[in-house]
Amino acid sequence: MLSIGSSTQGASERYIQSFGCSWLRHIMDIGIAKGYQALDGVIFSAGTCDSLQNVSDIWRKVFSEQWAYNLTFPVLTDTKAAVEYLQNEFETLVQKISEKFPDNPHGFTITDSIKLYNRKRINLQKLLSLVSERRFRYSDFFKLALLGDILPIETINPYLSIKIEQVESSSQLTIPDSPRLLLSGGMFDSFRLFEEIPEFDQIVTDDLSFGARNFKFSIPQSGFLQGYAQAYLERIPDPTAFDMEKRWKGLEEAIRHHNIEGVILLGMKFCDPDSFEFVSIQNNLKDLDIPYLTLETSPDLSNIQQIQTRLSAYIEMLS
Ligand code: SF4
């Protein structure tokens, strides 16, 4: 992970709108401090939240050597028109990528890629089920889930398979089975929080954008882009989709399936989609009589001590 010095922290202030969230500021600060030379380009998801709206224009200005593209997602997720729209967006993106990067360094066909990424999704699902059985730490799982998005697919897949074999052949961990916690939220990706606060290993499953929501679906091998659009829109939506009914259905199912005793709602500072949905989720959790803890942080984890104190008190209350 890149760390940024205090002299460059806040360097993004002059580029980002006042309502920009802490996550967006953080990735801009890192880019200004260290550059993103390792990346050939960046694809932004437009039509999701206010912070990300039109960031690609700012990105082009700040990192002028880098290719930046806006992929617009439909607001509604459960209509035929939404699937057609997203399929069309994907087709345009594929065309733009092949124009911009005509070489295919890995030599993968689209069918190869679907197989490899579906394999990764299955491996991550398996690892998460081992977390629920208390055989693998949530903090280790989350780190691997993030690595799965960074390392080349041909590297991460064998690694995940070996890890699963190792965990399956070892005995259970010494983590107490109660309380069983679910972690819900949006674009949280600072895994150091889970490494530094051992109480987070009480988590048995999650509902984060870079966690379980990122791999709990698979893409059909035929009709690739149409199938991808459909699978993507049918999955449990991110907070940015503002589809509370579908979102809560997925959460409720996870609560029952994993015998959840408590829910942690983890939001990113100044993230409106997180704040909006937490109110509905909290009301639904009250109806189910599930105690919850709402935490808010930023990518630099400046309030980590406070989080540790509040989490310890919450777990003590549940025990
Ligand atoms: S969803 Fe939230 S954390 Fe993600 S970019 Fe938008 S405001 Fe920031």
mmCIF file of C-alpha atoms and ligand atoms in Angstrom:
data_model
loop_
_atom_site.group_PDB
_atom_site.id
_atom_site.type_symbol
_atom_site.label_atom_id
_atom_site.label_comp_id
_atom_site.label_asym_id
_atom_site.label_seq_id
_atom_site.Cartn_x
_atom_site.Cartn_y
_atom_site.Cartn_z
ATOM 1 C CA MET A 1 0.000 0.000 0.000
ATOM 2 C CA LEU A 2 1.251 3.518 -0.714
ATOM 3 C CA SER A 3 1.539 5.871 2.205
ATOM 4 C CA ILE A 4 1.569 9.621 1.840
ATOM 5 C CA GLY A 5 3.565 12.144 3.829
ATOM 6 C CA SER A 6 2.006 15.022 5.700
ATOM 7 C CA SER A 7 3.480 17.510 3.226
ATOM 8 C CA THR A 8 1.441 16.023 0.381
ATOM 9 C CA GLN A 9 -1.664 15.127 2.373
ATOM 10 C CA GLY A 10 -4.317 17.634 1.350
ATOM 11 C CA ALA A 11 -2.606 18.431 -1.973
ATOM 12 C CA SER A 12 -5.831 17.454 -3.742
ATOM 13 C CA GLU A 13 -7.752 20.285 -2.021
ATOM 14 C CA ARG A 14 -7.233 22.667 -4.928
ATOM 15 C CA TYR A 15 -8.722 20.227 -7.456
ATOM 16 C CA ILE A 16 -11.660 18.532 -5.743
ATOM 17 C CA GLN A 17 -15.068 20.048 -5.070
ATOM 18 C CA SER A 18 -15.768 20.888 -1.418
ATOM 19 C CA PHE A 19 -18.230 17.971 -1.135
ATOM 20 C CA GLY A 20 -15.674 15.382 -2.356
ATOM 21 C CA CYS A 21 -15.379 12.417 0.025
ATOM 22 C CA SER A 22 -12.302 11.380 2.026
ATOM 23 C CA TRP A 23 -11.672 8.342 -0.224
ATOM 24 C CA LEU A 24 -11.477 10.456 -3.380
ATOM 25 C CA ARG A 25 -9.185 12.991 -1.690
ATOM 26 C CA HIS A 26 -6.965 10.154 -0.518
ATOM 27 C CA ILE A 27 -6.464 8.591 -3.966
ATOM 28 C CA MET A 28 -5.776 12.026 -5.464
ATOM 29 C CA ASP A 29 -3.267 12.812 -2.669
ATOM 30 C CA ILE A 30 -1.458 9.523 -3.346
ATOM 31 C CA GLY A 31 -1.355 10.229 -7.078
ATOM 32 C CA ILE A 32 0.019 13.740 -6.565
ATOM 33 C CA ALA A 33 2.633 12.427 -4.102
ATOM 34 C CA LYS A 34 3.752 9.262 -5.870
ATOM 35 C CA GLY A 35 2.226 9.251 -9.340
ATOM 36 C CA TYR A 36 0.316 6.383 -10.900
ATOM 37 C CA GLN A 37 2.917 5.364 -13.481
ATOM 38 C CA ALA A 38 2.144 1.680 -12.946
ATOM 39 C CA LEU A 39 -1.345 2.222 -14.406
ATOM 40 C CA ASP A 40 -2.027 2.532 -18.143
ATOM 41 C CA GLY A 41 -5.398 4.106 -17.508
ATOM 42 C CA VAL A 42 -8.248 4.621 -15.052
ATOM 43 C CA ILE A 43 -11.944 3.887 -15.537
ATOM 44 C CA PHE A 44 -14.331 5.882 -13.359
ATOM 45 C CA SER A 45 -17.864 4.840 -12.590
ATOM 46 C CA ALA A 46 -19.978 7.870 -13.367
ATOM 47 C CA GLY A 47 -23.656 8.135 -12.451
ATOM 48 C CA THR A 48 -22.950 6.679 -9.006
ATOM 49 C CA CYS A 49 -22.231 9.358 -6.387
ATOM 50 C CA ASP A 50 -21.700 13.128 -6.439
ATOM 51 C CA SER A 51 -18.030 12.776 -5.473
ATOM 52 C CA LEU A 52 -17.218 10.661 -8.520
ATOM 53 C CA GLN A 53 -19.309 12.674 -10.957
ATOM 54 C CA ASN A 54 -16.945 14.205 -13.522
ATOM 55 C CA VAL A 55 -13.809 13.206 -11.611
ATOM 56 C CA SER A 56 -12.398 11.872 -14.880
ATOM 57 C CA ASP A 57 -12.136 15.492 -16.159
ATOM 58 C CA ILE A 58 -10.216 16.536 -13.038
ATOM 59 C CA TRP A 59 -8.055 13.408 -13.339
ATOM 60 C CA ARG A 60 -7.141 14.233 -16.956
ATOM 61 C CA LYS A 61 -6.096 17.706 -15.856
ATOM 62 C CA VAL A 62 -3.967 16.547 -12.909
ATOM 63 C CA PHE A 63 -2.537 13.368 -14.464
ATOM 64 C CA SER A 64 -2.481 14.553 -18.050
ATOM 65 C CA GLU A 65 -0.344 11.661 -19.326
ATOM 66 C CA GLN A 66 -2.898 9.089 -18.206
ATOM 67 C CA TRP A 67 -5.897 7.734 -20.098
ATOM 68 C CA ALA A 68 -9.136 8.257 -18.122
ATOM 69 C CA TYR A 69 -12.589 7.027 -19.074
ATOM 70 C CA ASN A 70 -16.097 7.430 -17.658
ATOM 71 C CA LEU A 71 -18.297 4.344 -17.523
ATOM 72 C CA THR A 72 -21.843 5.397 -16.698
ATOM 73 C CA PHE A 73 -24.035 3.037 -14.704
ATOM 74 C CA PRO A 74 -27.841 3.129 -14.909
ATOM 75 C CA VAL A 75 -29.668 4.366 -11.834
ATOM 76 C CA LEU A 76 -32.359 1.673 -12.000
ATOM 77 C CA THR A 77 -31.005 -1.846 -11.781
ATOM 78 C CA ASP A 78 -33.954 -4.156 -12.387
ATOM 79 C CA THR A 79 -35.288 -3.252 -15.826
ATOM 80 C CA LYS A 80 -34.573 -4.632 -19.307
ATOM 81 C CA ALA A 81 -33.627 -1.116 -20.424
ATOM 82 C CA ALA A 82 -31.001 -0.925 -17.652
ATOM 83 C CA VAL A 83 -29.381 -4.181 -18.842
ATOM 84 C CA GLU A 84 -29.376 -2.949 -22.459
ATOM 85 C CA TYR A 85 -27.925 0.383 -21.412
ATOM 86 C CA LEU A 86 -25.111 -1.180 -19.385
ATOM 87 C CA GLN A 87 -24.378 -3.716 -22.126
ATOM 88 C CA ASN A 88 -24.025 -0.817 -24.539
ATOM 89 C CA GLU A 89 -21.692 0.996 -22.110
ATOM 90 C CA PHE A 90 -19.552 -2.163 -21.817
ATOM 91 C CA GLU A 91 -19.397 -2.570 -25.610
ATOM 92 C CA THR A 92 -18.216 1.013 -26.025
ATOM 93 C CA LEU A 93 -15.633 0.537 -23.283
ATOM 94 C CA VAL A 94 -14.275 -2.666 -24.884
ATOM 95 C CA GLN A 95 -13.998 -0.849 -28.202
ATOM 96 C CA LYS A 96 -12.207 2.129 -26.607
ATOM 97 C CA ILE A 97 -9.780 -0.148 -24.777
ATOM 98 C CA SER A 98 -8.921 -2.121 -27.911
ATOM 99 C CA GLU A 99 -8.343 1.139 -29.813
ATOM 100 C CA LYS A 100 -6.195 2.598 -27.051
ATOM 101 C CA PHE A 101 -4.306 -0.620 -26.222
ATOM 102 C CA PRO A 102 -4.258 -2.732 -29.400
ATOM 103 C CA ASP A 103 -1.723 -5.219 -27.987
ATOM 104 C CA ASN A 104 -2.985 -8.055 -25.831
ATOM 105 C CA PRO A 105 0.090 -8.775 -23.681
ATOM 106 C CA HIS A 106 -1.412 -11.781 -21.881
ATOM 107 C CA GLY A 107 -2.949 -13.335 -24.973
ATOM 108 C CA PHE A 108 -6.195 -14.089 -23.065
ATOM 109 C CA THR A 109 -9.445 -14.373 -24.991
ATOM 110 C CA ILE A 110 -12.614 -13.029 -23.386
ATOM 111 C CA THR A 111 -13.712 -16.619 -22.655
ATOM 112 C CA ASP A 112 -10.381 -17.285 -20.881
ATOM 113 C CA SER A 113 -10.880 -14.138 -18.810
ATOM 114 C CA ILE A 114 -14.436 -15.033 -17.793
ATOM 115 C CA LYS A 115 -13.260 -18.474 -16.648
ATOM 116 C CA LEU A 116 -10.322 -17.058 -14.693
ATOM 117 C CA TYR A 117 -12.343 -14.325 -12.966
ATOM 118 C CA ASN A 118 -15.214 -16.693 -12.181
ATOM 119 C CA ARG A 119 -12.608 -19.019 -10.622
ATOM 120 C CA LYS A 120 -11.326 -16.148 -8.486
ATOM 121 C CA ARG A 121 -14.875 -15.345 -7.347
ATOM 122 C CA ILE A 122 -15.482 -18.995 -6.364
ATOM 123 C CA ASN A 123 -12.176 -19.115 -4.449
ATOM 124 C CA LEU A 124 -13.002 -15.944 -2.524
ATOM 125 C CA GLN A 125 -16.487 -17.251 -1.705
ATOM 126 C CA LYS A 126 -14.879 -20.428 -0.363
ATOM 127 C CA LEU A 127 -12.408 -18.458 1.762
ATOM 128 C CA LEU A 128 -15.203 -16.323 3.181
ATOM 129 C CA SER A 129 -17.145 -19.450 4.111
ATOM 130 C CA LEU A 130 -14.006 -20.591 6.014
ATOM 131 C CA VAL A 131 -14.108 -17.251 7.864
ATOM 132 C CA SER A 132 -17.686 -18.033 8.871
ATOM 133 C CA GLU A 133 -16.509 -21.457 10.161
ATOM 134 C CA ARG A 134 -13.848 -19.645 12.242
ATOM 135 C CA ARG A 135 -11.032 -21.316 10.336
ATOM 136 C CA PHE A 136 -9.640 -18.174 8.709
ATOM 137 C CA ARG A 137 -9.294 -14.662 10.085
ATOM 138 C CA TYR A 138 -11.467 -11.964 8.559
ATOM 139 C CA SER A 139 -8.480 -9.570 8.517
ATOM 140 C CA ASP A 140 -6.491 -12.076 6.373
ATOM 141 C CA PHE A 141 -9.454 -12.707 4.119
ATOM 142 C CA PHE A 142 -10.028 -9.009 3.431
ATOM 143 C CA LYS A 143 -6.386 -8.460 2.538
ATOM 144 C CA LEU A 144 -6.559 -11.325 0.038
ATOM 145 C CA ALA A 145 -9.814 -9.991 -1.420
ATOM 146 C CA LEU A 146 -8.075 -6.644 -2.074
ATOM 147 C CA LEU A 147 -4.977 -8.357 -3.471
ATOM 148 C CA GLY A 148 -7.290 -10.230 -5.814
ATOM 149 C CA ASP A 149 -8.101 -6.895 -7.444
ATOM 150 C CA ILE A 150 -4.456 -5.819 -7.717
ATOM 151 C CA LEU A 151 -2.360 -8.878 -8.589
ATOM 152 C CA PRO A 152 -2.526 -10.440 -12.066
ATOM 153 C CA ILE A 153 -5.314 -12.999 -12.238
ATOM 154 C CA GLU A 154 -2.884 -15.790 -13.228
ATOM 155 C CA THR A 155 -0.957 -15.112 -9.986
ATOM 156 C CA ILE A 156 -3.785 -14.691 -7.514
ATOM 157 C CA ASN A 157 -5.847 -17.741 -8.552
ATOM 158 C CA PRO A 158 -3.218 -20.434 -7.753
ATOM 159 C CA TYR A 159 -2.349 -18.551 -4.572
ATOM 160 C CA LEU A 160 -5.981 -18.575 -3.411
ATOM 161 C CA SER A 161 -6.313 -22.302 -4.203
ATOM 162 C CA ILE A 162 -3.198 -23.129 -2.152
ATOM 163 C CA LYS A 163 -4.442 -20.958 0.706
ATOM 164 C CA ILE A 164 -7.804 -22.760 0.741
ATOM 165 C CA GLU A 165 -6.055 -26.159 0.876
ATOM 166 C CA GLN A 166 -3.838 -24.998 3.742
ATOM 167 C CA VAL A 167 -6.764 -23.633 5.742
ATOM 168 C CA GLU A 168 -8.924 -26.710 5.139
ATOM 169 C CA SER A 169 -6.180 -29.002 6.394
ATOM 170 C CA SER A 170 -5.570 -26.973 9.559
ATOM 171 C CA SER A 171 -7.566 -26.908 12.781
ATOM 172 C CA GLN A 172 -10.023 -24.214 13.838
ATOM 173 C CA LEU A 173 -8.825 -20.843 15.124
ATOM 174 C CA THR A 174 -9.075 -19.841 18.757
ATOM 175 C CA ILE A 175 -11.458 -16.945 18.038
ATOM 176 C CA PRO A 176 -14.581 -17.278 20.254
ATOM 177 C CA ASP A 177 -17.617 -18.156 18.141
ATOM 178 C CA SER A 178 -19.710 -15.453 19.791
ATOM 179 C CA PRO A 179 -20.466 -12.710 18.976
ATOM 180 C CA ARG A 180 -20.797 -13.419 15.268
ATOM 181 C CA LEU A 181 -20.578 -10.059 13.491
ATOM 182 C CA LEU A 182 -21.450 -8.862 10.006
ATOM 183 C CA LEU A 183 -19.636 -5.859 8.560
ATOM 184 C CA SER A 184 -21.647 -3.684 6.183
ATOM 185 C CA GLY A 185 -20.668 -0.574 4.249
ATOM 186 C CA GLY A 186 -19.466 0.744 0.922
ATOM 187 C CA MET A 187 -16.053 1.510 -0.531
ATOM 188 C CA PHE A 188 -13.950 0.817 2.538
ATOM 189 C CA ASP A 189 -10.515 -0.600 1.606
ATOM 190 C CA SER A 190 -8.085 0.294 4.431
ATOM 191 C CA PHE A 191 -7.250 -3.242 5.570
ATOM 192 C CA ARG A 192 -4.824 -1.917 8.196
ATOM 193 C CA LEU A 193 -7.868 -1.172 10.383
ATOM 194 C CA PHE A 194 -8.632 -4.904 10.650
ATOM 195 C CA GLU A 195 -4.977 -5.820 11.161
ATOM 196 C CA GLU A 196 -4.503 -3.379 14.012
ATOM 197 C CA ILE A 197 -7.731 -4.063 15.899
ATOM 198 C CA PRO A 198 -7.989 -7.814 16.612
ATOM 199 C CA GLU A 199 -11.644 -7.497 17.691
ATOM 200 C CA PHE A 200 -12.529 -7.156 13.977
ATOM 201 C CA ASP A 201 -11.808 -10.883 13.661
ATOM 202 C CA GLN A 202 -15.225 -11.445 15.287
ATOM 203 C CA ILE A 203 -16.578 -10.669 11.816
ATOM 204 C CA VAL A 204 -17.851 -13.800 10.044
ATOM 205 C CA THR A 205 -19.003 -12.201 6.803
ATOM 206 C CA ASP A 206 -19.172 -8.818 5.135
ATOM 207 C CA ASP A 207 -21.192 -6.714 2.778
ATOM 208 C CA LEU A 208 -18.546 -4.295 1.480
ATOM 209 C CA SER A 209 -18.030 -3.094 -2.098
ATOM 210 C CA PHE A 210 -14.476 -4.526 -2.165
ATOM 211 C CA GLY A 211 -15.481 -7.516 -0.044
ATOM 212 C CA ALA A 212 -18.249 -10.062 -0.584
ATOM 213 C CA ARG A 213 -20.325 -7.841 -2.893
ATOM 214 C CA ASN A 214 -17.405 -7.875 -5.308
ATOM 215 C CA PHE A 215 -17.486 -11.624 -5.906
ATOM 216 C CA LYS A 216 -20.875 -13.041 -4.974
ATOM 217 C CA PHE A 217 -21.931 -13.425 -8.586
ATOM 218 C CA SER A 218 -20.577 -15.139 -11.683
ATOM 219 C CA ILE A 219 -20.593 -14.256 -15.356
ATOM 220 C CA PRO A 220 -22.113 -16.646 -17.926
ATOM 221 C CA GLN A 221 -19.598 -17.900 -20.509
ATOM 222 C CA SER A 222 -21.745 -17.082 -23.498
ATOM 223 C CA GLY A 223 -23.274 -13.731 -24.451
ATOM 224 C CA PHE A 224 -20.487 -12.150 -22.444
ATOM 225 C CA LEU A 225 -21.351 -8.460 -22.278
ATOM 226 C CA GLN A 226 -25.091 -8.953 -22.005
ATOM 227 C CA GLY A 227 -24.521 -11.642 -19.341
ATOM 228 C CA TYR A 228 -22.046 -9.390 -17.513
ATOM 229 C CA ALA A 229 -24.477 -6.465 -17.495
ATOM 230 C CA GLN A 230 -27.284 -8.699 -16.227
ATOM 231 C CA ALA A 231 -25.165 -10.399 -13.531
ATOM 232 C CA TYR A 232 -23.781 -7.058 -12.393
ATOM 233 C CA LEU A 233 -27.198 -5.455 -12.078
ATOM 234 C CA GLU A 234 -28.735 -8.507 -10.357
ATOM 235 C CA ARG A 235 -26.083 -8.656 -7.626
ATOM 236 C CA ILE A 236 -26.601 -7.023 -4.232
ATOM 237 C CA PRO A 237 -26.205 -3.352 -5.143
ATOM 238 C CA ASP A 238 -23.681 -0.870 -3.745
ATOM 239 C CA PRO A 239 -24.949 1.998 -1.550
ATOM 240 C CA THR A 240 -24.599 4.243 -4.623
ATOM 241 C CA ALA A 241 -27.490 2.415 -6.326
ATOM 242 C CA PHE A 242 -29.887 3.651 -3.610
ATOM 243 C CA ASP A 243 -31.884 0.408 -4.012
ATOM 244 C CA MET A 244 -32.608 -0.180 -0.339
ATOM 245 C CA GLU A 245 -35.086 -2.989 -0.913
ATOM 246 C CA LYS A 246 -32.594 -5.195 -2.765
ATOM 247 C CA ARG A 247 -29.772 -4.144 -0.484
ATOM 248 C CA TRP A 248 -31.698 -5.016 2.685
ATOM 249 C CA LYS A 249 -32.865 -8.349 1.183
ATOM 250 C CA GLY A 250 -29.201 -9.354 0.706
ATOM 251 C CA LEU A 251 -28.272 -8.208 4.197
ATOM 252 C CA GLU A 252 -31.195 -9.972 5.843
ATOM 253 C CA GLU A 253 -30.313 -13.194 4.031
ATOM 254 C CA ALA A 254 -26.688 -12.950 5.239
ATOM 255 C CA ILE A 255 -27.844 -12.229 8.815
ATOM 256 C CA ARG A 256 -29.970 -15.395 8.868
ATOM 257 C CA HIS A 257 -27.496 -17.595 6.980
ATOM 258 C CA HIS A 258 -24.524 -16.733 9.234
ATOM 259 C CA ASN A 259 -26.439 -16.535 12.560
ATOM 260 C CA ILE A 260 -25.392 -12.919 12.962
ATOM 261 C CA GLU A 261 -25.621 -11.456 16.478
ATOM 262 C CA GLY A 262 -24.437 -7.928 15.703
ATOM 263 C CA VAL A 263 -23.850 -5.658 12.700
ATOM 264 C CA ILE A 264 -21.097 -3.083 12.251
ATOM 265 C CA LEU A 265 -21.938 -0.281 9.826
ATOM 266 C CA LEU A 266 -18.654 1.144 8.596
ATOM 267 C CA GLY A 267 -18.870 4.373 6.620
ATOM 268 C CA MET A 268 -16.349 6.566 4.883
ATOM 269 C CA LYS A 269 -16.187 10.218 6.033
ATOM 270 C CA PHE A 270 -18.188 12.557 3.756
ATOM 271 C CA CYS A 271 -19.615 9.628 1.772
ATOM 272 C CA ASP A 272 -23.267 10.559 1.176
ATOM 273 C CA PRO A 273 -24.381 7.129 -0.143
ATOM 274 C CA ASP A 274 -23.097 5.451 3.076
ATOM 275 C CA SER A 275 -24.829 8.027 5.295
ATOM 276 C CA PHE A 276 -28.118 7.808 3.381
ATOM 277 C CA GLU A 277 -28.439 4.051 3.543
ATOM 278 C CA PHE A 278 -27.319 3.645 7.154
ATOM 279 C CA VAL A 279 -30.555 5.241 8.406
ATOM 280 C CA SER A 280 -32.727 2.626 6.645
ATOM 281 C CA ILE A 281 -30.449 -0.249 7.638
ATOM 282 C CA GLN A 282 -30.464 0.887 11.277
ATOM 283 C CA ASN A 283 -34.290 0.968 11.292
ATOM 284 C CA ASN A 284 -34.479 -2.513 9.764
ATOM 285 C CA LEU A 285 -31.946 -3.858 12.273
ATOM 286 C CA LYS A 286 -34.012 -2.405 15.142
ATOM 287 C CA ASP A 287 -37.053 -4.286 13.786
ATOM 288 C CA LEU A 288 -35.014 -7.514 13.761
ATOM 289 C CA ASP A 289 -33.692 -6.731 17.248
ATOM 290 C CA ILE A 290 -30.076 -6.948 16.042
ATOM 291 C CA PRO A 291 -27.721 -4.571 17.924
ATOM 292 C CA TYR A 292 -25.593 -2.460 15.598
ATOM 293 C CA LEU A 293 -22.561 -0.208 15.855
ATOM 294 C CA THR A 294 -22.091 2.661 13.408
ATOM 295 C CA LEU A 295 -18.487 3.697 12.759
ATOM 296 C CA GLU A 296 -17.116 6.339 10.452
ATOM 297 C CA THR A 297 -13.534 6.704 9.359
ATOM 298 C CA SER A 298 -11.305 7.990 6.568
ATOM 299 C CA PRO A 299 -8.625 6.157 4.545
ATOM 300 C CA ASP A 300 -5.855 7.530 6.792
ATOM 301 C CA LEU A 301 -7.608 5.926 9.805
ATOM 302 C CA SER A 302 -6.966 9.040 11.893
ATOM 303 C CA ASN A 303 -9.599 7.959 14.488
ATOM 304 C CA ILE A 304 -8.369 4.369 14.895
ATOM 305 C CA GLN A 305 -8.072 4.664 18.702
ATOM 306 C CA GLN A 306 -11.634 5.837 19.001
ATOM 307 C CA ILE A 307 -12.798 2.961 16.765
ATOM 308 C CA GLN A 308 -10.951 0.433 18.932
ATOM 309 C CA THR A 309 -12.563 1.779 22.120
ATOM 310 C CA ARG A 310 -16.066 1.783 20.674
ATOM 311 C CA LEU A 311 -15.707 -1.677 19.113
ATOM 312 C CA SER A 312 -14.376 -3.186 22.360
ATOM 313 C CA ALA A 313 -17.312 -1.708 24.303
ATOM 314 C CA TYR A 314 -19.788 -3.001 21.689
ATOM 315 C CA ILE A 315 -18.360 -6.544 21.776
ATOM 316 C CA GLU A 316 -18.392 -6.523 25.574
ATOM 317 C CA MET A 317 -22.038 -5.475 25.483
ATOM 318 C CA LEU A 318 -22.861 -8.385 23.130
ATOM 319 C CA SER A 319 -20.899 -11.011 25.097
HETATM 320 S S1 SF4 B 1 -19.394 6.063 -2.911
HETATM 321 FE FE1 SF4 B 1 -18.738 7.252 -1.129
HETATM 322 S S2 SF4 B 1 -16.592 6.649 -0.757
HETATM 323 FE FE2 SF4 B 1 -17.124 6.053 -2.871
HETATM 324 S S3 SF4 B 1 -16.467 7.784 -4.143
HETATM 325 FE FE3 SF4 B 1 -18.663 8.061 -3.682
HETATM 326 S S4 SF4 B 1 -18.731 9.357 -1.855
HETATM 327 FE FE4 SF4 B 1 -16.624 8.513 -2.041
#
